[in-house]
Amino acid sequence: MASSSSSTVAGASGWLRGKVKAVPSGDCLVIMGNSKGDSPPPERTITLSSLIAPRLARRGGVDEPFAWDSREYLRKLCIGKEVTFKVDYTVPSIGREFGSVFLGVKSVSMLVVSEGWARVRETGQQKGEVSPVLADLLRLEEQAKQQCLGRWSKAPGASELSIRNLPPSAIGDPSNLDAMGLLNANKGRAMQGIVEQVRDGSTIRVYLLPEFQFVQVFVAGIQAPSMGRRAAVETTIETEPVSDEPNGEGSAETRPALTSAQRLAASTASSNEVSPDPFGKEAKHFTEIRVLHREVRIVLEGVDKFGNLIGSVYYPEGESAKDLALELVESGLAKYLEWSASMMEEDAKRRLKSAELQAKKNRLRIWTNYVPPATNSKAIHDQNFTGKVVEVVSGDCIIVADDSLPFGSPSAERRVNLSSIRCPKMGNPRRDEKPAPYAREAREFLRTRLIGQQVNVSMEYSRKVGLADGPTTASADSRVMDFGSVFLVSSTKVEADGASTLAIPTVESQHAGVNVGELVVARGFGTVIRHRDFEERSNYYDALLAAESRAIAGRKGIHSAKDPPVMHITDLLTASAKKAKDFLPFLQRVRRMPAIVEYVLSGHRFKLLIPKETCSIAFSFSGVRCPGRDEPFSDEAIALMRRKIMQRDVEIEVETVDRTGTFLGSLWEGKTNVAVTLLEAGLAKLQTSFGSDRIPDAHLLAQAEQSAKRQKLKIWENYVEGEEVSNGSATDSKQKEVLKVVVTEILGGGRFYVQTIEDQRVASIQQQLASLNLQEAPVIGAFNPKKGDIVLAQFSADNSWNRTMLPLVLEMPNIVIWIVNAPRGAVESPEDKFEVFYIDYGNQEIIPYSQLRPLDASVSSAPGLAQLCSLAYIKVPSLNEDFGHEAAEYFSDMTLNSSKELRAVIEDKDASGGKVKGQGTGTVLIVTLIDVEAESSINAAMLKEGLATVEKRKRWDPKEKQIAFENLEKFQAEARLNRLRMWQYGDIQSDDEDTAPPVRKAGGRR
């Protein structure tokens, strides 16, 4: 090697400067030049001129006396230090350079000789092959002999004691090394050693002291680039001169002949030469200048399946110790190795993983061309807010009401998923998914600490996930979840929970608080997500990993070896109403019972957990009702209840249970009756029909409602003092349409026609018909009515144009009809018969041609005034069935032949008849017919008289319809009990009658 490229020139006389990289023996140094960039600098091996140190043991041999002590003296004296050196002479036959080395102003050769660790050779093989200071060296050698220093010691047994008792591994027989035994004996304990060789950046060969076990150690948790495969058998740094003659004189040492196996291996290696990986040489040099021939501490972590030792390597730097693996990864000269890192402690793994991520971000060395994988997460910047926790959805998800948004605003509540942690899932009762172990405990842990508390939220990233809870890149079946760190401002409830108090850096200030995510993980209720490279994560990820390590070490929560706690909850919301009624006595044993509000179903209805009875119930306020879903102020009532009592500890007093299995009673949060809060806010109405004597604090509820009325709050904004407002159940559902009607025709089977009184269309039609000339009979041939035409007809009841059947309804001399059927072809005689339907009355008859008159198109376009109706929820026998005529007569007496004022409440509409015209066709209004004067239902009266039956219920009928059925069934039961008409012989039909299969026609040929 050229001296100019290997070191810095000290002067024109050939002196060079460099740093000692290695000390192979007591008289030999490896000196490297100054580094330029990342490339390894040139280096030179210098043997001290005219000195011969004792030889260290070679393969199968033993040390010469004092060989190890001699090497150790020179190693400790020079390793890693700046020196000045000069080549005095070379011996080409062995390829060695001999020179003088100075440590500062002191000659290294003189120091070695003066301490007695080498002997001086007086003459060389050739002239001039001696040290320039030979005379001084001989003088110092003589002094060392006289003082019995070093190898010149005359102490009894000193020479024998200086020879190391080397195990087989140290003299070239690694097969006798018990790697697993060595690991078991020293697991987790720091072992002292000296690195003798660096194979590559992450593999070293070490003498373990004091037994001198010579082992190869793979650095735990990392892998450096490979050094490839050489063409020749790999050689190590020579530990001694190979000549038998002193200091290289004479011929080189004769090596034993290679065996057949060795020749085969050498030829294979030569043919399969592999060049080093990129940055392989740099990684090896990085490790060499830090640990080669230096004292290190080895902590054995494990053994792989091939018996190789895996360990952590620490080297001194000043007063501290450096982790070789971490230094390599931080410099971008090694990558994180998961299988190897799994043997290490969590903190060490975390540091390596974080260092690799940072090296990738900085594109250091082996990561220069690194392309990060696609990720489905996106960072969120500058979205910090404060608010109160409204709901704890699970151990890793909460809902916070943002203080900066208006109360009751739909966007005020923000769902926040805790960054970088995962807790057991709560399951889904609708899909019959039960909570995972510790899921309830995790949620309860947060509920008792966060509900109603002020928190600081720092949003960090969003992530697109699939509906099946897995990462996705598709937009069709995915949703975006927002993640952030949540900090509890008040730490009174978490002082003993093991979480550190951190600060969130913001633009304006720093909000101190306890990291909720760290709190959950530290208690063993969650795990830290192992993010992929470049995937967004919590800004406090290291703290979360540290908390997880503490939880694992303490065997807390999900990390415990114990069986998880089991809690069986009886859900009465999904059970039958009968089962709910069976629980009523248990809930009434004590006057007030503690409960937890699990969910706000509506402003006045909640799902409660009763811990004492281990059941969940549906609970509603007695006598207090809020607007229903999709009605004004419904959302505000729900928002108020969520802010006030959602997941709070409350007390309830159960009074009864309704027919749907909902328990009715009063609820207190602290000392406050929550129903009072609703009424005061104008978001509910008091229902006195429930019976105020049964409601605790009834006077407070009434006062609260009156206060809201006076202030005209919310639902009372249009309230007028003194105006009666119904508190009945009608306020709980959409307002039904009510018509003031008169019955005009009865068809039987519960069907009939009505006209709406005070219909504005009547006057308009009267005015148009009054201007028509109806005296002259139509001319045959000029007026040819056909099926489907709308014309005028003379009603045959009194043989005149005047209406006589219902004079109180329409004083209209003419009747508009719709021709149902007509003779084929042209009209031939005034007596030709036409079947007609009176569209303003609903009756139908056959009349002659002479009683028909044409009608102007402007009048015929107006729709008919008769509306077909059917009695709701009941089944009336038709005219050809038993008691069909009696039912029709009774209904006629109650309506057609009576002057009663009637009102029709439209329950439903049946449009299955389409737009077909004719008696009994078209859209049917399903109504409850009310006798206004008697304040009773005609439908109920038909049942009470035994002239109708209640329709068969369907399980999917809405609640309102179910209530109507229950009321009507009471009247039917009374008729059955009294054996009236249809019930004179007891039950009249089976439950399956309405669904019996149709009669099959007889088979066979005709």
CSV table of N, CA and C in Angstrom, one decimal, residues 570 572 577-589 613-617 654 657 663:
chain,number,residue,atom,x,y,z
A,570,THR,N,-78.1,-10.7,32.0
A,570,THR,CA,-79.4,-11.0,31.4
A,570,THR,C,-79.9,-9.8,30.7
A,572,LEU,N,-82.8,-8.0,29.3
A,572,LEU,CA,-84.2,-8.0,29.2
A,572,LEU,C,-84.8,-7.2,28.0
A,577,ALA,N,-91.7,-9.9,26.9
A,577,ALA,CA,-92.3,-9.0,28.0
A,577,ALA,C,-92.6,-9.8,29.2
A,578,LYS,N,-93.0,-11.1,29.1
A,578,LYS,CA,-93.3,-11.9,30.2
A,578,LYS,C,-92.1,-12.1,31.1
A,579,LYS,N,-90.9,-12.3,30.5
A,579,LYS,CA,-89.7,-12.4,31.3
A,579,LYS,C,-89.4,-11.1,32.1
A,580,ALA,N,-89.7,-10.0,31.4
A,580,ALA,CA,-89.4,-8.7,32.1
A,580,ALA,C,-90.4,-8.6,33.3
A,581,LYS,N,-91.6,-9.0,33.1
A,581,LYS,CA,-92.6,-8.9,34.2
A,581,LYS,C,-92.2,-9.8,35.4
A,582,ASP,N,-91.5,-10.9,35.1
A,582,ASP,CA,-91.1,-11.8,36.1
A,582,ASP,C,-90.0,-11.2,36.9
A,583,PHE,N,-89.2,-10.3,36.4
A,583,PHE,CA,-88.2,-9.6,37.1
A,583,PHE,C,-88.7,-8.4,37.9
A,584,LEU,N,-89.9,-8.0,37.7
A,584,LEU,CA,-90.4,-6.8,38.4
A,584,LEU,C,-90.3,-6.9,39.9
A,585,PRO,N,-90.7,-8.0,40.6
A,585,PRO,CA,-90.5,-8.1,42.1
A,585,PRO,C,-89.1,-7.9,42.6
A,586,PHE,N,-88.1,-8.4,41.8
A,586,PHE,CA,-86.7,-8.2,42.2
A,586,PHE,C,-86.3,-6.8,42.2
A,587,LEU,N,-86.9,-6.0,41.2
A,587,LEU,CA,-86.5,-4.6,41.1
A,587,LEU,C,-87.3,-3.7,42.1
A,588,GLN,N,-88.3,-4.3,42.7
A,588,GLN,CA,-89.1,-3.5,43.6
A,588,GLN,C,-88.8,-3.9,45.1
A,589,ARG,N,-87.8,-4.7,45.3
A,589,ARG,CA,-87.5,-5.1,46.7
A,589,ARG,C,-87.0,-4.0,47.5
A,613,GLU,N,-78.6,-7.0,40.3
A,613,GLU,CA,-79.4,-8.1,39.7
A,613,GLU,C,-78.7,-8.7,38.4
A,614,THR,N,-77.5,-8.1,38.0
A,614,THR,CA,-76.8,-8.6,36.8
A,614,THR,C,-77.8,-8.7,35.6
A,615,CYS,N,-78.5,-7.6,35.3
A,615,CYS,CA,-79.4,-7.6,34.2
A,615,CYS,C,-79.4,-6.2,33.6
A,616,SER,N,-79.8,-6.2,32.3
A,616,SER,CA,-80.0,-4.9,31.6
A,616,SER,C,-81.5,-4.8,31.3
A,617,ILE,N,-82.0,-3.6,31.5
A,617,ILE,CA,-83.4,-3.4,31.3
A,617,ILE,C,-83.7,-2.1,30.5
A,654,VAL,N,-88.5,1.7,40.5
A,654,VAL,CA,-89.3,1.1,39.6
A,654,VAL,C,-90.7,0.9,40.1
A,657,VAL,N,-94.2,-2.3,35.0
A,657,VAL,CA,-93.6,-2.6,33.7
A,657,VAL,C,-94.8,-2.6,32.7
A,663,PHE,N,-89.7,-1.0,31.8
A,663,PHE,CA,-90.0,-0.7,33.2
A,663,PHE,C,-90.2,0.8,33.3
